[in-house]
Each structure stands twice: as C-alpha cells, then as structure tokens.
PDB file of N, CA, C and O in Angstrom, chain B, residues numbered from 101:
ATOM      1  N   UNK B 101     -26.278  23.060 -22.931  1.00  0.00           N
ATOM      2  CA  UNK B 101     -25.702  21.888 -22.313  1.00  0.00           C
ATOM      3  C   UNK B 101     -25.565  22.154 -20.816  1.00  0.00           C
ATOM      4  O   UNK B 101     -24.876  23.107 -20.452  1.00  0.00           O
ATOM      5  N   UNK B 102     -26.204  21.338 -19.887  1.00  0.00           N
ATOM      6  CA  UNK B 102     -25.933  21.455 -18.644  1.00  0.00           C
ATOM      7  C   UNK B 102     -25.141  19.879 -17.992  1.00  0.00           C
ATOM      8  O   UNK B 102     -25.173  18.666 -18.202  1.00  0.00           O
ATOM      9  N   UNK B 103     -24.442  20.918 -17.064  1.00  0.00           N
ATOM     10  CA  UNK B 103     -23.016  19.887 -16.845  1.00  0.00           C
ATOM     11  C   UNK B 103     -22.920  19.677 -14.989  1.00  0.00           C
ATOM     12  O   UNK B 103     -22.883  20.648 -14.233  1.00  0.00           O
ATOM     13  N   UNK B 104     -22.899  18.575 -14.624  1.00  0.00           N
ATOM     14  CA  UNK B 104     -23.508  18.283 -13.700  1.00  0.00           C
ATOM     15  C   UNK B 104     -22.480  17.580 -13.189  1.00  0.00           C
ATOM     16  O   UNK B 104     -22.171  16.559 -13.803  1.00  0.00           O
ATOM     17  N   UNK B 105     -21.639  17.972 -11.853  1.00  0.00           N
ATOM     18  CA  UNK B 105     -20.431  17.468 -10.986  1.00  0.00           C
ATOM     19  C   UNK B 105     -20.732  15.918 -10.965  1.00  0.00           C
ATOM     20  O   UNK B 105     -21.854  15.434 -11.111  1.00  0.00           O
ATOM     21  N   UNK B 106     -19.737  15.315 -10.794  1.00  0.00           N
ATOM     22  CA  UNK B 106     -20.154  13.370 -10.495  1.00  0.00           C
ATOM     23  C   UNK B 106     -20.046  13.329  -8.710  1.00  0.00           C
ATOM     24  O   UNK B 106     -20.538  12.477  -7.971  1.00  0.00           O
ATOM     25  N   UNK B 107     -19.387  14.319  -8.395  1.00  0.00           N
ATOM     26  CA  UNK B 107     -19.427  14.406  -6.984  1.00  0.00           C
ATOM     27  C   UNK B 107     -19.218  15.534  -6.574  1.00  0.00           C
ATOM     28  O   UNK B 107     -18.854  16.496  -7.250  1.00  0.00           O
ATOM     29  N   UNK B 108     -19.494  15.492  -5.113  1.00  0.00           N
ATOM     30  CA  UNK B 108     -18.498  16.815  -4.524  1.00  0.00           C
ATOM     31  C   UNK B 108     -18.264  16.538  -2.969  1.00  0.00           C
ATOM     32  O   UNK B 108     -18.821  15.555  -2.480  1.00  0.00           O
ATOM     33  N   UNK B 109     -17.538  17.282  -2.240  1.00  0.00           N
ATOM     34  CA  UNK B 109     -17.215  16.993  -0.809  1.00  0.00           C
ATOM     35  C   UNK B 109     -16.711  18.355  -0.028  1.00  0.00           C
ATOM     36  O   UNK B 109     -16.059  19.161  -0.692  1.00  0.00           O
ATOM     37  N   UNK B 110     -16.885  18.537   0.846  1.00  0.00           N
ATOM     38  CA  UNK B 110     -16.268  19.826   1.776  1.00  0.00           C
ATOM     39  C   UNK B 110     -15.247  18.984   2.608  1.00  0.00           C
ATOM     40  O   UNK B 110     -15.500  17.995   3.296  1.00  0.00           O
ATOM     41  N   UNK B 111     -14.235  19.489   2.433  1.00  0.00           N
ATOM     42  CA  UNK B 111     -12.470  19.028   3.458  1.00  0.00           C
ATOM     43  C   UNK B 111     -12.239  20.358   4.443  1.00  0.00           C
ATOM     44  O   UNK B 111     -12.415  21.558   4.230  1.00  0.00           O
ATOM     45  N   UNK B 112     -11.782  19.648   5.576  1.00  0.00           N
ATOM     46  CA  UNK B 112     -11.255  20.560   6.271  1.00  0.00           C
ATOM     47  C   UNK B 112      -9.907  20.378   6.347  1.00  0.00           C
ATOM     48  O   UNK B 112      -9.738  19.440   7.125  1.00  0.00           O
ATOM     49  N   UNK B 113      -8.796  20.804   5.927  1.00  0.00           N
ATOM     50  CA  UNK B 113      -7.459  20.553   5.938  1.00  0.00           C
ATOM     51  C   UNK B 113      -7.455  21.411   7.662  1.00  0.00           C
ATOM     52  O   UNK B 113      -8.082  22.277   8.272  1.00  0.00           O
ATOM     53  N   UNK B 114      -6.367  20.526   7.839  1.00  0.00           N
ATOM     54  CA  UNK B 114      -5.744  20.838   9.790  1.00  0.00           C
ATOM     55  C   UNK B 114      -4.975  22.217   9.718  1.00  0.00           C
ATOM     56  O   UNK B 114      -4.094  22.539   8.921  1.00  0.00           O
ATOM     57  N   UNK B 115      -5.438  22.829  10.581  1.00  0.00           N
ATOM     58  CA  UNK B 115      -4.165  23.933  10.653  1.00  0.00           C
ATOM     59  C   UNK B 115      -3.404  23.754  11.293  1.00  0.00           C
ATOM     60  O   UNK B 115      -2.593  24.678  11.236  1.00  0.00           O
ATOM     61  N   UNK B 116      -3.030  22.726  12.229  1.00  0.00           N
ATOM     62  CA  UNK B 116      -1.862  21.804  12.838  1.00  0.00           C
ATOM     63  C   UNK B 116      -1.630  20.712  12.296  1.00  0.00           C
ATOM     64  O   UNK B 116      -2.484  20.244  11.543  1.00  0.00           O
ATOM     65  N   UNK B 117      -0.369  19.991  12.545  1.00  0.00           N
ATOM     66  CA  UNK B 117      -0.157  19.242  12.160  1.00  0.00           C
ATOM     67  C   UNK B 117       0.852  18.309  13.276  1.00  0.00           C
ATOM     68  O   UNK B 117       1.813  18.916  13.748  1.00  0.00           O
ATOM     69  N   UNK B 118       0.644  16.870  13.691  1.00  0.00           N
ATOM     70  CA  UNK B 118       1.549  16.729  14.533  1.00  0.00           C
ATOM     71  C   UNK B 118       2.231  15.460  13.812  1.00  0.00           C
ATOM     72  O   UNK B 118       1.719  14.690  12.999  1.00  0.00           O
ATOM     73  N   UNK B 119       3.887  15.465  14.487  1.00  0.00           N
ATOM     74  CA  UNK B 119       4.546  14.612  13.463  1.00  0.00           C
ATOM     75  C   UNK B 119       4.381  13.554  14.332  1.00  0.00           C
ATOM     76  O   UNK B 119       4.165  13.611  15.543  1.00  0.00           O
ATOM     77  N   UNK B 120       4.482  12.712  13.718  1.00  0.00           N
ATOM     78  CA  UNK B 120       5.023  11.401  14.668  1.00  0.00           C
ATOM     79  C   UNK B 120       6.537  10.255  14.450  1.00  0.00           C
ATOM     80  O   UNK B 120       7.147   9.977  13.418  1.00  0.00           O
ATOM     81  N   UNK B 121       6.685   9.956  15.383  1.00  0.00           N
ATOM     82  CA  UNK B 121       8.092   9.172  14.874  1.00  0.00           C
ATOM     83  C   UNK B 121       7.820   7.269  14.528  1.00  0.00           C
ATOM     84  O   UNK B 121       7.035   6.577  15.176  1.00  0.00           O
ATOM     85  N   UNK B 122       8.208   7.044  14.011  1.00  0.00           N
ATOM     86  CA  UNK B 122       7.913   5.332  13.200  1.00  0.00           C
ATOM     87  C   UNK B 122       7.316   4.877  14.221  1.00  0.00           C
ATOM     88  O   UNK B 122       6.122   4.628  14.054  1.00  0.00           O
ATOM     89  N   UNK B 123       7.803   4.661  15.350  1.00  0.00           N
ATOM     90  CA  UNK B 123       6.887   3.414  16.278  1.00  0.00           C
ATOM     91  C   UNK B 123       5.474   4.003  17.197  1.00  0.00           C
ATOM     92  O   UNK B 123       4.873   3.284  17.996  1.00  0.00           O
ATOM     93  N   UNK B 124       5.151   5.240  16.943  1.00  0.00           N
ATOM     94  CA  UNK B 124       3.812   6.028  17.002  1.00  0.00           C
ATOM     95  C   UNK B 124       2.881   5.599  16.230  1.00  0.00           C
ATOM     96  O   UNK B 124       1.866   4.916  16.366  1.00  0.00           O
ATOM     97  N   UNK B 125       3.630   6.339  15.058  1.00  0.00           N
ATOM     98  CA  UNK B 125       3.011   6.580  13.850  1.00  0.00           C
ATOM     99  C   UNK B 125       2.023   4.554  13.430  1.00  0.00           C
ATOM    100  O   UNK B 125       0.847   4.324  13.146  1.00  0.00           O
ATOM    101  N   UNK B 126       3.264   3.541  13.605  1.00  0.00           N
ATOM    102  CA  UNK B 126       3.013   1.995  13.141  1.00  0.00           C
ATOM    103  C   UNK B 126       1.616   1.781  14.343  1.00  0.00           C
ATOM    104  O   UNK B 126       0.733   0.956  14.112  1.00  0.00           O
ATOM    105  N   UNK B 127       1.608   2.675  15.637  1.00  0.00           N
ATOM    106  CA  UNK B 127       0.251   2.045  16.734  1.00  0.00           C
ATOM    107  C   UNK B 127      -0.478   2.832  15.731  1.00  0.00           C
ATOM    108  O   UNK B 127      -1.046   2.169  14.863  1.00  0.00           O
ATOM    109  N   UNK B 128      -0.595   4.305  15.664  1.00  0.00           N
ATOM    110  CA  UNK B 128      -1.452   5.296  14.948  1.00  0.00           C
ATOM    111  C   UNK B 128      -2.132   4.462  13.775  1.00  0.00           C
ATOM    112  O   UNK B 128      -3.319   4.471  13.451  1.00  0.00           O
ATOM    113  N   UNK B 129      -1.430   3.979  13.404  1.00  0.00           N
ATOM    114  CA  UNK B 129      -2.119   3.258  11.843  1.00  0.00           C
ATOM    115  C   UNK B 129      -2.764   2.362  12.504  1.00  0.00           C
ATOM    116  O   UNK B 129      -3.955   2.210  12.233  1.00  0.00           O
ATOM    117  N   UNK B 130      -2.303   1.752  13.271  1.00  0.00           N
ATOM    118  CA  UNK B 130      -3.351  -0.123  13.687  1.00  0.00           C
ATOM    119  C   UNK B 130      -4.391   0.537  14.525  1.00  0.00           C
ATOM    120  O   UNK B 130      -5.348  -0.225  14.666  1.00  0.00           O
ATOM    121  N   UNK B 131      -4.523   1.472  15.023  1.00  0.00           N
ATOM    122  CA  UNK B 131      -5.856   2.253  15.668  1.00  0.00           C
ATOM    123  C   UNK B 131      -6.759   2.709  14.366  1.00  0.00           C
ATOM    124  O   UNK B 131      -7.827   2.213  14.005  1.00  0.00           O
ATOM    125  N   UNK B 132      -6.144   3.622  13.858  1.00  0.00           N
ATOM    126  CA  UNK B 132      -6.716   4.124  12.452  1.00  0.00           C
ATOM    127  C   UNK B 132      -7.939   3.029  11.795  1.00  0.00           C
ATOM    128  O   UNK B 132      -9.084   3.189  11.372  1.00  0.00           O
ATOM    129  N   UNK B 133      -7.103   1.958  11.949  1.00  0.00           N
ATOM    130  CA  UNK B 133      -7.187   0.747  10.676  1.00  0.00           C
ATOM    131  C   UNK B 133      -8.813   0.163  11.399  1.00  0.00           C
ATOM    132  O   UNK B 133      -9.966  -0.053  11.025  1.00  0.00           O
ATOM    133  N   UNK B 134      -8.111   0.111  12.451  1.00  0.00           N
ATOM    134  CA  UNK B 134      -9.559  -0.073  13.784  1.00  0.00           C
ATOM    135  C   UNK B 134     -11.015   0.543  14.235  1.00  0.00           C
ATOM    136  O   UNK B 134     -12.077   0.119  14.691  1.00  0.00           O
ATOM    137  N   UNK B 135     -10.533   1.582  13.904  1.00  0.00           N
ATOM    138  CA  UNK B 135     -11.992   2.373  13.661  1.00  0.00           C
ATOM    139  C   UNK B 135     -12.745   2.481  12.148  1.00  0.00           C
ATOM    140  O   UNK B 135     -13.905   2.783  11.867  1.00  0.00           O
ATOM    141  N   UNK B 136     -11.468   2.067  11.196  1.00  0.00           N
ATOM    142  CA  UNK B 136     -12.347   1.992   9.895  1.00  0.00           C
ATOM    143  C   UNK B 136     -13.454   0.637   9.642  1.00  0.00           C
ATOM    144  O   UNK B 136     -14.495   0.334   9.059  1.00  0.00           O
ATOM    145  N   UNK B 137     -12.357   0.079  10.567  1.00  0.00           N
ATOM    146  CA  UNK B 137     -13.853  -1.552  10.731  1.00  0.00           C
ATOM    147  C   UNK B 137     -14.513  -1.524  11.213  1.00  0.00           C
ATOM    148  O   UNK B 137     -15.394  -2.295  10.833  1.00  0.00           O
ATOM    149  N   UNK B 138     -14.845  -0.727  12.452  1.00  0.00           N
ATOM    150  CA  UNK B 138     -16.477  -0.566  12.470  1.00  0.00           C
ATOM    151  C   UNK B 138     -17.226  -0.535  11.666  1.00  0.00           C
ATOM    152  O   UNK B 138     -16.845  -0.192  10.547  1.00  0.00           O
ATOM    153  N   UNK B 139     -18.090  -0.750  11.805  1.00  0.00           N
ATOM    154  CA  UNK B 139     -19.524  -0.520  11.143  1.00  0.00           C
ATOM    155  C   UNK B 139     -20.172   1.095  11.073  1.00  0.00           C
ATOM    156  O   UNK B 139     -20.350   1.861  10.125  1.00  0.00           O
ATOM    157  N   UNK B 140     -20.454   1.226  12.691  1.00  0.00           N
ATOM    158  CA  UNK B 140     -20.550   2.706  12.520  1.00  0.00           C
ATOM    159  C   UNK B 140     -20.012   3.818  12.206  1.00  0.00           C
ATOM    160  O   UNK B 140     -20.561   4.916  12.299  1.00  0.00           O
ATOM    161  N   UNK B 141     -18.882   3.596  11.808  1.00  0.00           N
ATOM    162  CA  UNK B 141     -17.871   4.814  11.558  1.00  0.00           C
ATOM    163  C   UNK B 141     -17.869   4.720  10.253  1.00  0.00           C
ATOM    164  O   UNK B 141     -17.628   3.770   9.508  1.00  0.00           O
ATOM    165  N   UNK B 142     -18.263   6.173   9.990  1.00  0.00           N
ATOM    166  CA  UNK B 142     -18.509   6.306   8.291  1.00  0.00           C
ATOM    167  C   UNK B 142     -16.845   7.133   7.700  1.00  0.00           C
ATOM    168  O   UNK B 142     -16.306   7.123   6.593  1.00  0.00           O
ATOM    169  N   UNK B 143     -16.465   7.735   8.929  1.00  0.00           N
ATOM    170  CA  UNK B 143     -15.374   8.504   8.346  1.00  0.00           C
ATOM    171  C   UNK B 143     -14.421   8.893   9.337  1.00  0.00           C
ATOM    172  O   UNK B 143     -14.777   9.168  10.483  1.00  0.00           O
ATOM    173  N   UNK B 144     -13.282   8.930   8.978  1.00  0.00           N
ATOM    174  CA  UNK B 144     -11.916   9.152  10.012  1.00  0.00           C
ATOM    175  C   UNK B 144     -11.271   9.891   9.919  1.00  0.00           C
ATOM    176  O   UNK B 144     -10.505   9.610   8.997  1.00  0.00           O
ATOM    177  N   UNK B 145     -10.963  11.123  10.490  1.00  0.00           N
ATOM    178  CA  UNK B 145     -10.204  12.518  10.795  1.00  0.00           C
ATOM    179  C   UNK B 145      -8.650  12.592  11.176  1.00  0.00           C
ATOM    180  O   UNK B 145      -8.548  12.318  12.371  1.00  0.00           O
ATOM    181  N   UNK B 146      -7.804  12.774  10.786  1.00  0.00           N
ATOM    182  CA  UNK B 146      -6.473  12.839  11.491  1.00  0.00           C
ATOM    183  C   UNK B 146      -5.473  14.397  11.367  1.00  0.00           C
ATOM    184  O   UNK B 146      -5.381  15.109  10.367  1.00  0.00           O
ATOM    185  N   UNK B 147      -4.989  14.552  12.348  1.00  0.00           N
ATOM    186  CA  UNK B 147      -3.963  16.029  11.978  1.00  0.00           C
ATOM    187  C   UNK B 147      -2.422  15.521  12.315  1.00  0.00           C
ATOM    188  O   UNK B 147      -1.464  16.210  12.668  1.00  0.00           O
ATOM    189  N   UNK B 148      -2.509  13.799  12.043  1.00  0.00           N
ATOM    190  CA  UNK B 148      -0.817  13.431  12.179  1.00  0.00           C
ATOM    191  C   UNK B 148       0.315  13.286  10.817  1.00  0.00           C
ATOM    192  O   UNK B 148      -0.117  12.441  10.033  1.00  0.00           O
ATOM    193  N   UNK B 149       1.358  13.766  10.451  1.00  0.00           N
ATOM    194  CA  UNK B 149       2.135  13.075   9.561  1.00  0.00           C
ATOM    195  C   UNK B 149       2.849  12.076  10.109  1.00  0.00           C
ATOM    196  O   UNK B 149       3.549  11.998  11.118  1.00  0.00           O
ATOM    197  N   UNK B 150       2.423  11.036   8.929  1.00  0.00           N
ATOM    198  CA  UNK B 150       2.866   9.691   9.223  1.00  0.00           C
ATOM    199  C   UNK B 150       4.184   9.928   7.940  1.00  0.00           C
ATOM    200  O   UNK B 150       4.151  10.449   6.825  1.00  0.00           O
ATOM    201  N   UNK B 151       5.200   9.317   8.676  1.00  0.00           N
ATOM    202  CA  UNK B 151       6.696   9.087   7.961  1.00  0.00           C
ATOM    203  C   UNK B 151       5.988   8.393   6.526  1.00  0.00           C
ATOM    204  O   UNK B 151       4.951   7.758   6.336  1.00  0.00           O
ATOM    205  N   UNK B 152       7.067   8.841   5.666  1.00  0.00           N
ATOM    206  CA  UNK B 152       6.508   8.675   3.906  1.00  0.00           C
ATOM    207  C   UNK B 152       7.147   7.361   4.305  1.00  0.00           C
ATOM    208  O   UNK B 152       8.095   7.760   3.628  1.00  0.00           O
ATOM    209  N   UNK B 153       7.546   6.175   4.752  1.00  0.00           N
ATOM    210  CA  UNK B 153       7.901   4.856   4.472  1.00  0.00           C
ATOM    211  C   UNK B 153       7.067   3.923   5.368  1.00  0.00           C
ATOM    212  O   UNK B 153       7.166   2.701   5.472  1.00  0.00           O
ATOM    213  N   UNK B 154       6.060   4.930   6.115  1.00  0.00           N
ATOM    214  CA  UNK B 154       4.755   4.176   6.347  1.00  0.00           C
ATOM    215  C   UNK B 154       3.755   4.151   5.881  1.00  0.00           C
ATOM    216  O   UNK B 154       2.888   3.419   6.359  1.00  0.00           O
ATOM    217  N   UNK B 155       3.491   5.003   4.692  1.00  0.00           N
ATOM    218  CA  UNK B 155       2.480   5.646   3.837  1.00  0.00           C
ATOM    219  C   UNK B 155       1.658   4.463   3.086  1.00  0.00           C
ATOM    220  O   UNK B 155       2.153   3.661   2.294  1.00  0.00           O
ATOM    221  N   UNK B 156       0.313   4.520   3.495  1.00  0.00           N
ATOM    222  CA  UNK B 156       0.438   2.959   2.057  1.00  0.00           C
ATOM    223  C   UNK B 156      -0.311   3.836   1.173  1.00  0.00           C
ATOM    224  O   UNK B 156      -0.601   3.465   0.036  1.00  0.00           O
TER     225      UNK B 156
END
C-alpha cells in the first residue's frame, strides 16, 4: 500500500514577534485585508500579534 500526502507546505514561523495594541493592530488588519485582494499576491507574511478580540 502506498500512501500519498493530500498536501504539504514549508512555514517559516518568526523568531520575533511584535505586539501591537487594538488601534494598530484594527489599521494592520485593513492593510492585511488589502493586499489579500490583489490579484497578484498569492500570499501574506506577518511577525505581528494581533489582540485575541481582534482575531477572526
């Protein structure tokens, strides 16, 4: 029997991390959100924690 992944991916987890405070973090997301609508942008990188009550 050969068993064959459905996917796979290489992650780079941050070795920093920068925090941000709510009214950063709320621009950080509407930028974020902004480059995912491009067209050309296949993928989006971040090393920020966003507050867990901005999390979606």
């Amino acid at each position: 029997m050969n068993i064959s992944p459905s996917s796979a991916e290489v992650t780079m987890p941050p070795s920093t991390e920068t925090a941000l405070d709510k009214k950063t973090a709320e621009k950080f997301i509407r930028m974020i959100d902004l480059f995912e609508d491009l067209n050309d942008v296949q993928n989006v990188y971040h090393n920020d924690q966003i507050p867990d009550d901005l999390k979606m």
